[in-house]
PDB file of C-alpha atoms in Angstrom:
ATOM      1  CA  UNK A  28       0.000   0.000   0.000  1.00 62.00           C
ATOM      2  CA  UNK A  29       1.633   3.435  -0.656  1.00 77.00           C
ATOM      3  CA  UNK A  30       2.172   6.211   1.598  1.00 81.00           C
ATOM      4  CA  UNK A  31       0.701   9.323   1.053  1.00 90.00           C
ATOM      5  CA  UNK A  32       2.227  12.028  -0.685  1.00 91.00           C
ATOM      6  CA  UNK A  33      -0.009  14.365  -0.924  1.00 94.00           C
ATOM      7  CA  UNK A  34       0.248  16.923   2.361  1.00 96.00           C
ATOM      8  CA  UNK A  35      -3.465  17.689   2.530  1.00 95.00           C
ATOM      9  CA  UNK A  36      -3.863  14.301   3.085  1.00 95.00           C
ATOM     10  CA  UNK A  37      -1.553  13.589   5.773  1.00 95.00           C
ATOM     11  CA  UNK A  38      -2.963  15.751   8.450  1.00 94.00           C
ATOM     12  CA  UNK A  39      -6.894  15.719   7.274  1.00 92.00           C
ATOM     13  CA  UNK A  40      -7.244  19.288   5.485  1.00 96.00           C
ATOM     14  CA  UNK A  41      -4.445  20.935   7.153  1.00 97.00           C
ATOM     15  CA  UNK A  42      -1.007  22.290   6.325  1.00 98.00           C
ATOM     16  CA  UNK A  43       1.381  22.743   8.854  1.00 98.00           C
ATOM     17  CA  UNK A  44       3.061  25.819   9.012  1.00 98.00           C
ATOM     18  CA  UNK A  45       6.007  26.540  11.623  1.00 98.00           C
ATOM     19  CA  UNK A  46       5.880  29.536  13.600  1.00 98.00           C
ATOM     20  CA  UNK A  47       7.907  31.062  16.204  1.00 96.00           C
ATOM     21  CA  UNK A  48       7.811  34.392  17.314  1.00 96.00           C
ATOM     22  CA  UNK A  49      10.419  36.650  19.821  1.00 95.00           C
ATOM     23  CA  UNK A  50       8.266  39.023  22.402  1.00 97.00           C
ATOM     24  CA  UNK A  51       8.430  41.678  25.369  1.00 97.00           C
ATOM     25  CA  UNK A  52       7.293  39.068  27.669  1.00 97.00           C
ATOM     26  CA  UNK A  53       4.619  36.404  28.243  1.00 97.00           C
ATOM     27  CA  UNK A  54       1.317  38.099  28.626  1.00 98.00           C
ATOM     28  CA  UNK A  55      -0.196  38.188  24.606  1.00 98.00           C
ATOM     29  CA  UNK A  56      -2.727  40.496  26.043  1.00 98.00           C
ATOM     30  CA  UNK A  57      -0.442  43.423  26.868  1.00 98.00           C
ATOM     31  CA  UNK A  58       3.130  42.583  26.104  1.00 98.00           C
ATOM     32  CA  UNK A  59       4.723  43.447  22.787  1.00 98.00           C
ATOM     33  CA  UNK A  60       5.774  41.364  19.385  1.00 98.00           C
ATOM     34  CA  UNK A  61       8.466  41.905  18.090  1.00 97.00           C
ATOM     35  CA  UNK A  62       9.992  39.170  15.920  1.00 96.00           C
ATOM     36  CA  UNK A  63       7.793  36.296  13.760  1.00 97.00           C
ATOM     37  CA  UNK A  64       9.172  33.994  11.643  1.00 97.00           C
ATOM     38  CA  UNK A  65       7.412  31.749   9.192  1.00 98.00           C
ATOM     39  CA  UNK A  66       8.427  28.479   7.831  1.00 98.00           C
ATOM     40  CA  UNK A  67       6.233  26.271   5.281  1.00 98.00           C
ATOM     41  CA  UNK A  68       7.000  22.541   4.453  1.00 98.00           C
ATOM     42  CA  UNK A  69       6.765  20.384   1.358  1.00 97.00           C
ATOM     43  CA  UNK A  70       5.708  17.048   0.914  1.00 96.00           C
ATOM     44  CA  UNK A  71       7.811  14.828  -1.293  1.00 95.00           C
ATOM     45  CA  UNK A  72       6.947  12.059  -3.609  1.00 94.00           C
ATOM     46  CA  UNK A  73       8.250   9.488  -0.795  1.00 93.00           C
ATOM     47  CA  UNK A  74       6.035  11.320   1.605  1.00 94.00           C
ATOM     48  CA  UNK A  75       8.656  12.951   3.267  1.00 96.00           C
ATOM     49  CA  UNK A  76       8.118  16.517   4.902  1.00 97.00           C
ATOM     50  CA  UNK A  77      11.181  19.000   4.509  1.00 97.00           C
ATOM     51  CA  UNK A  78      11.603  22.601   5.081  1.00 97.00           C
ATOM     52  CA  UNK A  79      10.012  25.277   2.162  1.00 97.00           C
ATOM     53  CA  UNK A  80      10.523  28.889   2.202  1.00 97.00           C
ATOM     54  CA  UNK A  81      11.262  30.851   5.263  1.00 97.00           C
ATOM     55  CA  UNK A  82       9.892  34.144   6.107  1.00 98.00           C
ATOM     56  CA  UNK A  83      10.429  36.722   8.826  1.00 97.00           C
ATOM     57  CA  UNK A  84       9.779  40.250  10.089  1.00 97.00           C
ATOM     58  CA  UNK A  85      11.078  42.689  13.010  1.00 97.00           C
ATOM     59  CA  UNK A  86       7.935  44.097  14.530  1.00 98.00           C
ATOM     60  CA  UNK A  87       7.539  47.743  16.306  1.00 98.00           C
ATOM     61  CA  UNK A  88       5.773  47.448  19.285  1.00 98.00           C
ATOM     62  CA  UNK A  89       2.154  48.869  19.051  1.00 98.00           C
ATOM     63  CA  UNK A  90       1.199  51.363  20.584  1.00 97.00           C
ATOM     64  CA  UNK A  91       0.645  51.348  24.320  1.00 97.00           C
ATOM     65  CA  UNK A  92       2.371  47.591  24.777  1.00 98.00           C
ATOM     66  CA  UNK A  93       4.090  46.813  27.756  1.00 97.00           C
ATOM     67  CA  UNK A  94       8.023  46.212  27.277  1.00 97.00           C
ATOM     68  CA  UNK A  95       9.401  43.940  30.180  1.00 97.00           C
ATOM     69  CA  UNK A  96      13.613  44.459  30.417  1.00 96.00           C
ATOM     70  CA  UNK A  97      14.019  41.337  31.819  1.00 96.00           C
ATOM     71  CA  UNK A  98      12.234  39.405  28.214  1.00 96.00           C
ATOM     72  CA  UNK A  99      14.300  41.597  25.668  1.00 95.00           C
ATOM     73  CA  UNK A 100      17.950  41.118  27.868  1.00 94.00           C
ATOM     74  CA  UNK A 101      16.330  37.417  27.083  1.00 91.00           C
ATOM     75  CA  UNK A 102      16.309  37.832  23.873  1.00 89.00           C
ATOM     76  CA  UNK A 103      19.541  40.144  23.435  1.00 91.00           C
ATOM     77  CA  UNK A 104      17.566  43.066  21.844  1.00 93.00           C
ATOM     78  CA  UNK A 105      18.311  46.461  23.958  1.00 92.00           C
ATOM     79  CA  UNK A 106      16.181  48.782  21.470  1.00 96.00           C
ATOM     80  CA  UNK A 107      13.072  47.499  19.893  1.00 96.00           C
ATOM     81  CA  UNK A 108      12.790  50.683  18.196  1.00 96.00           C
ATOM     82  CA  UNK A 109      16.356  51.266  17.020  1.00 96.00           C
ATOM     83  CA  UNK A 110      16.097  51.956  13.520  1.00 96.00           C
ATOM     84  CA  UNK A 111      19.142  49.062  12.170  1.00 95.00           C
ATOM     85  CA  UNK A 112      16.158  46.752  12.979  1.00 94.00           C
ATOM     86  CA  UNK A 113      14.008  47.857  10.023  1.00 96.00           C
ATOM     87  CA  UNK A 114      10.967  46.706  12.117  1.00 98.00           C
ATOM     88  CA  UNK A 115       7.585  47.637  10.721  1.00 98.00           C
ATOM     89  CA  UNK A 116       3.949  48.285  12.235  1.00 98.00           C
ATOM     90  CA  UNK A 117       1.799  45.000  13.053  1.00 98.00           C
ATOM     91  CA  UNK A 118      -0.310  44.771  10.463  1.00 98.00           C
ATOM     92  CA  UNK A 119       2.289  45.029   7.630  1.00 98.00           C
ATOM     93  CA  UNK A 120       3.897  42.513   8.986  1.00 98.00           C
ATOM     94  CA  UNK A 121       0.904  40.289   9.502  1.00 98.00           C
ATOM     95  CA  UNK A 122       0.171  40.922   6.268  1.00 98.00           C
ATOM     96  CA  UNK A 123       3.250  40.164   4.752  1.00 98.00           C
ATOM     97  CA  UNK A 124       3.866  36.572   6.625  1.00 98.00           C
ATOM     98  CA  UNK A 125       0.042  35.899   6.380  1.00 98.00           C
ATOM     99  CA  UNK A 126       0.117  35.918   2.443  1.00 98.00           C
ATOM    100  CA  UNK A 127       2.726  33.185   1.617  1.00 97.00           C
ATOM    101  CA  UNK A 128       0.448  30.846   4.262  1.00 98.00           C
ATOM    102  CA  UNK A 129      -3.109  31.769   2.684  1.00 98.00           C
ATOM    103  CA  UNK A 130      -0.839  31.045  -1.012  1.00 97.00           C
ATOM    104  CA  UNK A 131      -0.145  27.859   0.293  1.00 97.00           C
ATOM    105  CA  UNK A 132      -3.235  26.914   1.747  1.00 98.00           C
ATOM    106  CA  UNK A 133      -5.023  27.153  -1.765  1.00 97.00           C
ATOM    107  CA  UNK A 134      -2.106  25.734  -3.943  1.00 97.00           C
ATOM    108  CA  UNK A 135      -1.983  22.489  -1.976  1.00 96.00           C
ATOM    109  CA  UNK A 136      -5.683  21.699  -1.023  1.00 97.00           C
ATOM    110  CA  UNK A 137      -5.793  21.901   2.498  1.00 97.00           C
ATOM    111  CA  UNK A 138      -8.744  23.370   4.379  1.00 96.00           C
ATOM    112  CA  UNK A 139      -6.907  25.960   6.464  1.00 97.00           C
ATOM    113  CA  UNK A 140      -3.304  26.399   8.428  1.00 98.00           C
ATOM    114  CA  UNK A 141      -1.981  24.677  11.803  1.00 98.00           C
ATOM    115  CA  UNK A 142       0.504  26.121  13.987  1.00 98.00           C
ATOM    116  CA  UNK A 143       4.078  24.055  14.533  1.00 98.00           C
ATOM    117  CA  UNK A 144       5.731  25.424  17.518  1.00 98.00           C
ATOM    118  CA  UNK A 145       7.888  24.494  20.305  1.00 97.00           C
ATOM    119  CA  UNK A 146       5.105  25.434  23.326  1.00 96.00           C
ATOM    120  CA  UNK A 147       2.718  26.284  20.555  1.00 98.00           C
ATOM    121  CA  UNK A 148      -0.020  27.963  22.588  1.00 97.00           C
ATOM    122  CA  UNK A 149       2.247  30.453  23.241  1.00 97.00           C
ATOM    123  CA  UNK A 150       3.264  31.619  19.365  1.00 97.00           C
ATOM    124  CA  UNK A 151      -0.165  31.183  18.530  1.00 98.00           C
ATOM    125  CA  UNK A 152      -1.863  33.269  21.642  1.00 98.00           C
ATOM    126  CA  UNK A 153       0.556  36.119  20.456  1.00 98.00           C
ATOM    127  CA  UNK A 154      -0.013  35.547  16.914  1.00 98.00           C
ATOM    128  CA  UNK A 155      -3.946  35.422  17.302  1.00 98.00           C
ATOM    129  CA  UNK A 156      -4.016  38.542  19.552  1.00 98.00           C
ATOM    130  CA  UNK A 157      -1.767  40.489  17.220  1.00 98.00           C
ATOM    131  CA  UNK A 158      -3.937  39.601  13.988  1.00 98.00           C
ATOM    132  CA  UNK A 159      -7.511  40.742  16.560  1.00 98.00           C
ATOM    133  CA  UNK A 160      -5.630  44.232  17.155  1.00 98.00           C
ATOM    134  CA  UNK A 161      -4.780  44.430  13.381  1.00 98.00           C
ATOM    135  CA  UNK A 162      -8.512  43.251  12.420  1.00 98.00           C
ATOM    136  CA  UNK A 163      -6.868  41.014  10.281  1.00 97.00           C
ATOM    137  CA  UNK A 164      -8.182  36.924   9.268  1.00 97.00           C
ATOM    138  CA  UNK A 165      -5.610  35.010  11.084  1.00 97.00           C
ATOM    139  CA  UNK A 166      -4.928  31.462   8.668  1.00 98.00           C
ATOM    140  CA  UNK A 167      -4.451  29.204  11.674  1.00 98.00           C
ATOM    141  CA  UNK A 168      -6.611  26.974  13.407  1.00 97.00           C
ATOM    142  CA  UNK A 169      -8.292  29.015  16.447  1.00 96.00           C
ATOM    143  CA  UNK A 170      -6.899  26.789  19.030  1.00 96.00           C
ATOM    144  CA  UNK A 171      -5.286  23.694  17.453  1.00 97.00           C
ATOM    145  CA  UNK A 172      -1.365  23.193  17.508  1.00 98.00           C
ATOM    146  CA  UNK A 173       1.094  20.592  16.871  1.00 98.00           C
ATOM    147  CA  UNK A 174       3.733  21.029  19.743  1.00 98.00           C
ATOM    148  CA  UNK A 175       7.452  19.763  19.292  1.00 98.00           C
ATOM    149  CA  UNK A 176       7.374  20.047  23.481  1.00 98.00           C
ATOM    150  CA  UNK A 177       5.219  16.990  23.003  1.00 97.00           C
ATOM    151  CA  UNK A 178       6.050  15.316  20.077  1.00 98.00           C
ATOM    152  CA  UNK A 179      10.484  15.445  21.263  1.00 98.00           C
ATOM    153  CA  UNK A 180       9.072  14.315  24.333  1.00 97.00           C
ATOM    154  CA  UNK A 181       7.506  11.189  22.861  1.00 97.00           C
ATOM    155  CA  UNK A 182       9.944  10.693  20.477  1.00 97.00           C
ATOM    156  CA  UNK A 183      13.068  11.196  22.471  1.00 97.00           C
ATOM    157  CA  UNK A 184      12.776  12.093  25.772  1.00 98.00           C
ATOM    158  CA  UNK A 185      13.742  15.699  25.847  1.00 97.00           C
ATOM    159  CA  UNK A 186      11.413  18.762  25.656  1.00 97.00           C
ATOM    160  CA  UNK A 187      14.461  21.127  25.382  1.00 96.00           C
ATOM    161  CA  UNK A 188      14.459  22.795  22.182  1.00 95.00           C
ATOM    162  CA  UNK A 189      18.429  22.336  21.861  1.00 94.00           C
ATOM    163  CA  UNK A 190      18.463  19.196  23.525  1.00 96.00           C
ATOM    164  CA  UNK A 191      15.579  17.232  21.552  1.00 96.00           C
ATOM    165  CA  UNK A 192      17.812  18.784  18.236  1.00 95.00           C
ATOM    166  CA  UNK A 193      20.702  17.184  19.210  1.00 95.00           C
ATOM    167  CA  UNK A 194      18.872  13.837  19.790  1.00 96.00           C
ATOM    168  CA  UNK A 195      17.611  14.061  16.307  1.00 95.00           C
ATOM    169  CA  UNK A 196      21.259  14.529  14.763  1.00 95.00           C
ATOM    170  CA  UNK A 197      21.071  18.480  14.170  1.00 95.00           C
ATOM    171  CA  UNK A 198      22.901  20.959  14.810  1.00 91.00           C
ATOM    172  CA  UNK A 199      22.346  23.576  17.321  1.00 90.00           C
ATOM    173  CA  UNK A 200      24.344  27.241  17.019  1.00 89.00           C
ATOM    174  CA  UNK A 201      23.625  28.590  21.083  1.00 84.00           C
ATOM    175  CA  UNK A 202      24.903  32.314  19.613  1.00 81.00           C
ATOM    176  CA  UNK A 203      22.222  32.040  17.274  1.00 79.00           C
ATOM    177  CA  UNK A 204      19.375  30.718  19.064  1.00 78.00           C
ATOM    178  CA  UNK A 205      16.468  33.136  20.663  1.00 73.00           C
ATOM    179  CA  UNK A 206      15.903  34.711  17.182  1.00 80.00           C
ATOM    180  CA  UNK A 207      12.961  33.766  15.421  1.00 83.00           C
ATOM    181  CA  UNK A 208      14.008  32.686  12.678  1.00 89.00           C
ATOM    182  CA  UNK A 209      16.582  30.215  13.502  1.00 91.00           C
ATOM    183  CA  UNK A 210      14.127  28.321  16.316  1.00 92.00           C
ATOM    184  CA  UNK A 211      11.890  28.742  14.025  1.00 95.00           C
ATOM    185  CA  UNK A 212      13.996  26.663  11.086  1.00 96.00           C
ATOM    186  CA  UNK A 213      14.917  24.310  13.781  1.00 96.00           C
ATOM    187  CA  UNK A 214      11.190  23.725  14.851  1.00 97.00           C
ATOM    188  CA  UNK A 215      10.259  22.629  11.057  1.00 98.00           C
ATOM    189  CA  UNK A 216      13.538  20.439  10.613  1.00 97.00           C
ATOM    190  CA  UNK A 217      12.944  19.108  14.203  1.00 98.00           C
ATOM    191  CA  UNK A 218       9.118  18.292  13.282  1.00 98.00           C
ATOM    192  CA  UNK A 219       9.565  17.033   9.811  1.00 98.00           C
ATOM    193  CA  UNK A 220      12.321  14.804  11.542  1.00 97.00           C
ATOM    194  CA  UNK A 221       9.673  12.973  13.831  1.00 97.00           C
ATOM    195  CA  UNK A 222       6.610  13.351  11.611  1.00 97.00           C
ATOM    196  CA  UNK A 223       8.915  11.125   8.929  1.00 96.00           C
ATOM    197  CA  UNK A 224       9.543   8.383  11.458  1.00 95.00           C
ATOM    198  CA  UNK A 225       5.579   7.886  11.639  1.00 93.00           C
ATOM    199  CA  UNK A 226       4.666   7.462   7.626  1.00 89.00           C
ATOM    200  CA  UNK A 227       1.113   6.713   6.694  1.00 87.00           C
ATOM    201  CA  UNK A 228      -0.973   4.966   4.126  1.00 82.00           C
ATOM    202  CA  UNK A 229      -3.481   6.686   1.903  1.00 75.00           C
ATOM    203  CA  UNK A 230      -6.601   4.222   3.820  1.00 59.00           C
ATOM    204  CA  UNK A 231      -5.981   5.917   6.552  1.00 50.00           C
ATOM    205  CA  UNK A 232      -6.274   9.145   5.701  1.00 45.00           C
ATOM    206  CA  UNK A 233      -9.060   8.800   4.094  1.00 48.00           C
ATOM    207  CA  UNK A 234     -11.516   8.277   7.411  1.00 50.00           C
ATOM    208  CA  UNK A 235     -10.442  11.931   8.108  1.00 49.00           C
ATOM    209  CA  UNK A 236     -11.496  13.570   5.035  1.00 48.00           C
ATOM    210  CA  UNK A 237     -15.432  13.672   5.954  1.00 48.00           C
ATOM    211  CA  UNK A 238     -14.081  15.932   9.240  1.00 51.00           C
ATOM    212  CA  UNK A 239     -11.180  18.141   7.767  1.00 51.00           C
ATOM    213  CA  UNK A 240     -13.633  21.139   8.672  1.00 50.00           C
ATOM    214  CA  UNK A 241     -14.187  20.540  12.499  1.00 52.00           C
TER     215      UNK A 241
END
């Protein structure tokens, strides 16, 4: 029986998309974003998931967010309004990581977007609360997530993002880490690396189809 090679039919209507996003702390409702990155995945013909095309942006906080010192020494960022950053307002940025995703969505046949993220809930909360302020359509699922917390735990023990990449064979760069866009690359290779250990055949996907809207 072959596997399935098509990505819409591996996860029942949805495409994966890996997000992972740098902020002024952890409250979504009143703490600034300032870095997303976006990475989409391909399906080959074995049925193998790989990294696609990466996207980022440096976000100005809006207006009246709350900036917490301890969360940007965190993240090694001493301005987010120094002007080297070429950060721009919310909603541009939105916009401009949002449209490769919708793109996506439509050229492969899925029903809508899921968030990858190493403690998903958090990316997507800011994500979600960002897009509301904006008034923009978010792509993602409204509260489902596949988390690489959970899946490294199951598949090797570790919940570390570092440590579950080095049980996978990867490299891990510590002076690079704590940017978005290089978890963010490391959250799609680590994924794709345990999604492709667990290959399915097209009957079972097929039981899903009739509930790829729920």
């Amino acid at each position: 029986m072959s596997k399935v090679t098509q990505i819409k039919d591996r996860f029942r209507g949805f495409l994966p998309v890996v997000v992972d996003v740098e902020t002024a702390g952890f409250n979504h409702h009143t703490d600034a974003l300032l870095e997303m990155a976006v990475v989409t995945l391909k399906m080959d013909e074995n049925g193998n998931l790989s990294r696609d095309q990466s996207y980022e942006k440096n976000i100005l906080p809006f207006e009246g967010a709350n900036l917490e010192e301890n969360a940007l020494k965190f993240i090694g960022m001493e301005d987010p309004y120094h002007p080297f950053r070429k950060a721009v307002n919310e909603k541009r940025a939105l916009t401009e990581l949002f449209t490769p995703i919708q793109q996506q969505v439509k050229a492969t046949g899925c029903t809508r977007a899921i968030l990858v993220g190493h403690n998903a809930f958090f990316d997507l909360n800011f994500v979600q609360k960002a897009a509301e302020r904006c008034k923009i359509k978010s792509p993602f699922h409204e509260f489902s997530t596949f988390d690489t917390v959970s899946l490294s735990g199951l598949a090797y023990g570790q919940t570390v993002l570092a440590k579950a990449a080095a049980c996978a064979g990867m490299e891990w760069d510590n002076n690079l880490a704590h940017t978005a866009v290089y978890d963010t690359e490391k959250t799609a290779d680590l994924f794709c690396e345990i999604v492709n250990q667990w290959p399915i055949e097209n009957n079972k996907s097929e039981d899903n189809k009739s509930e790829n809207s729920k």
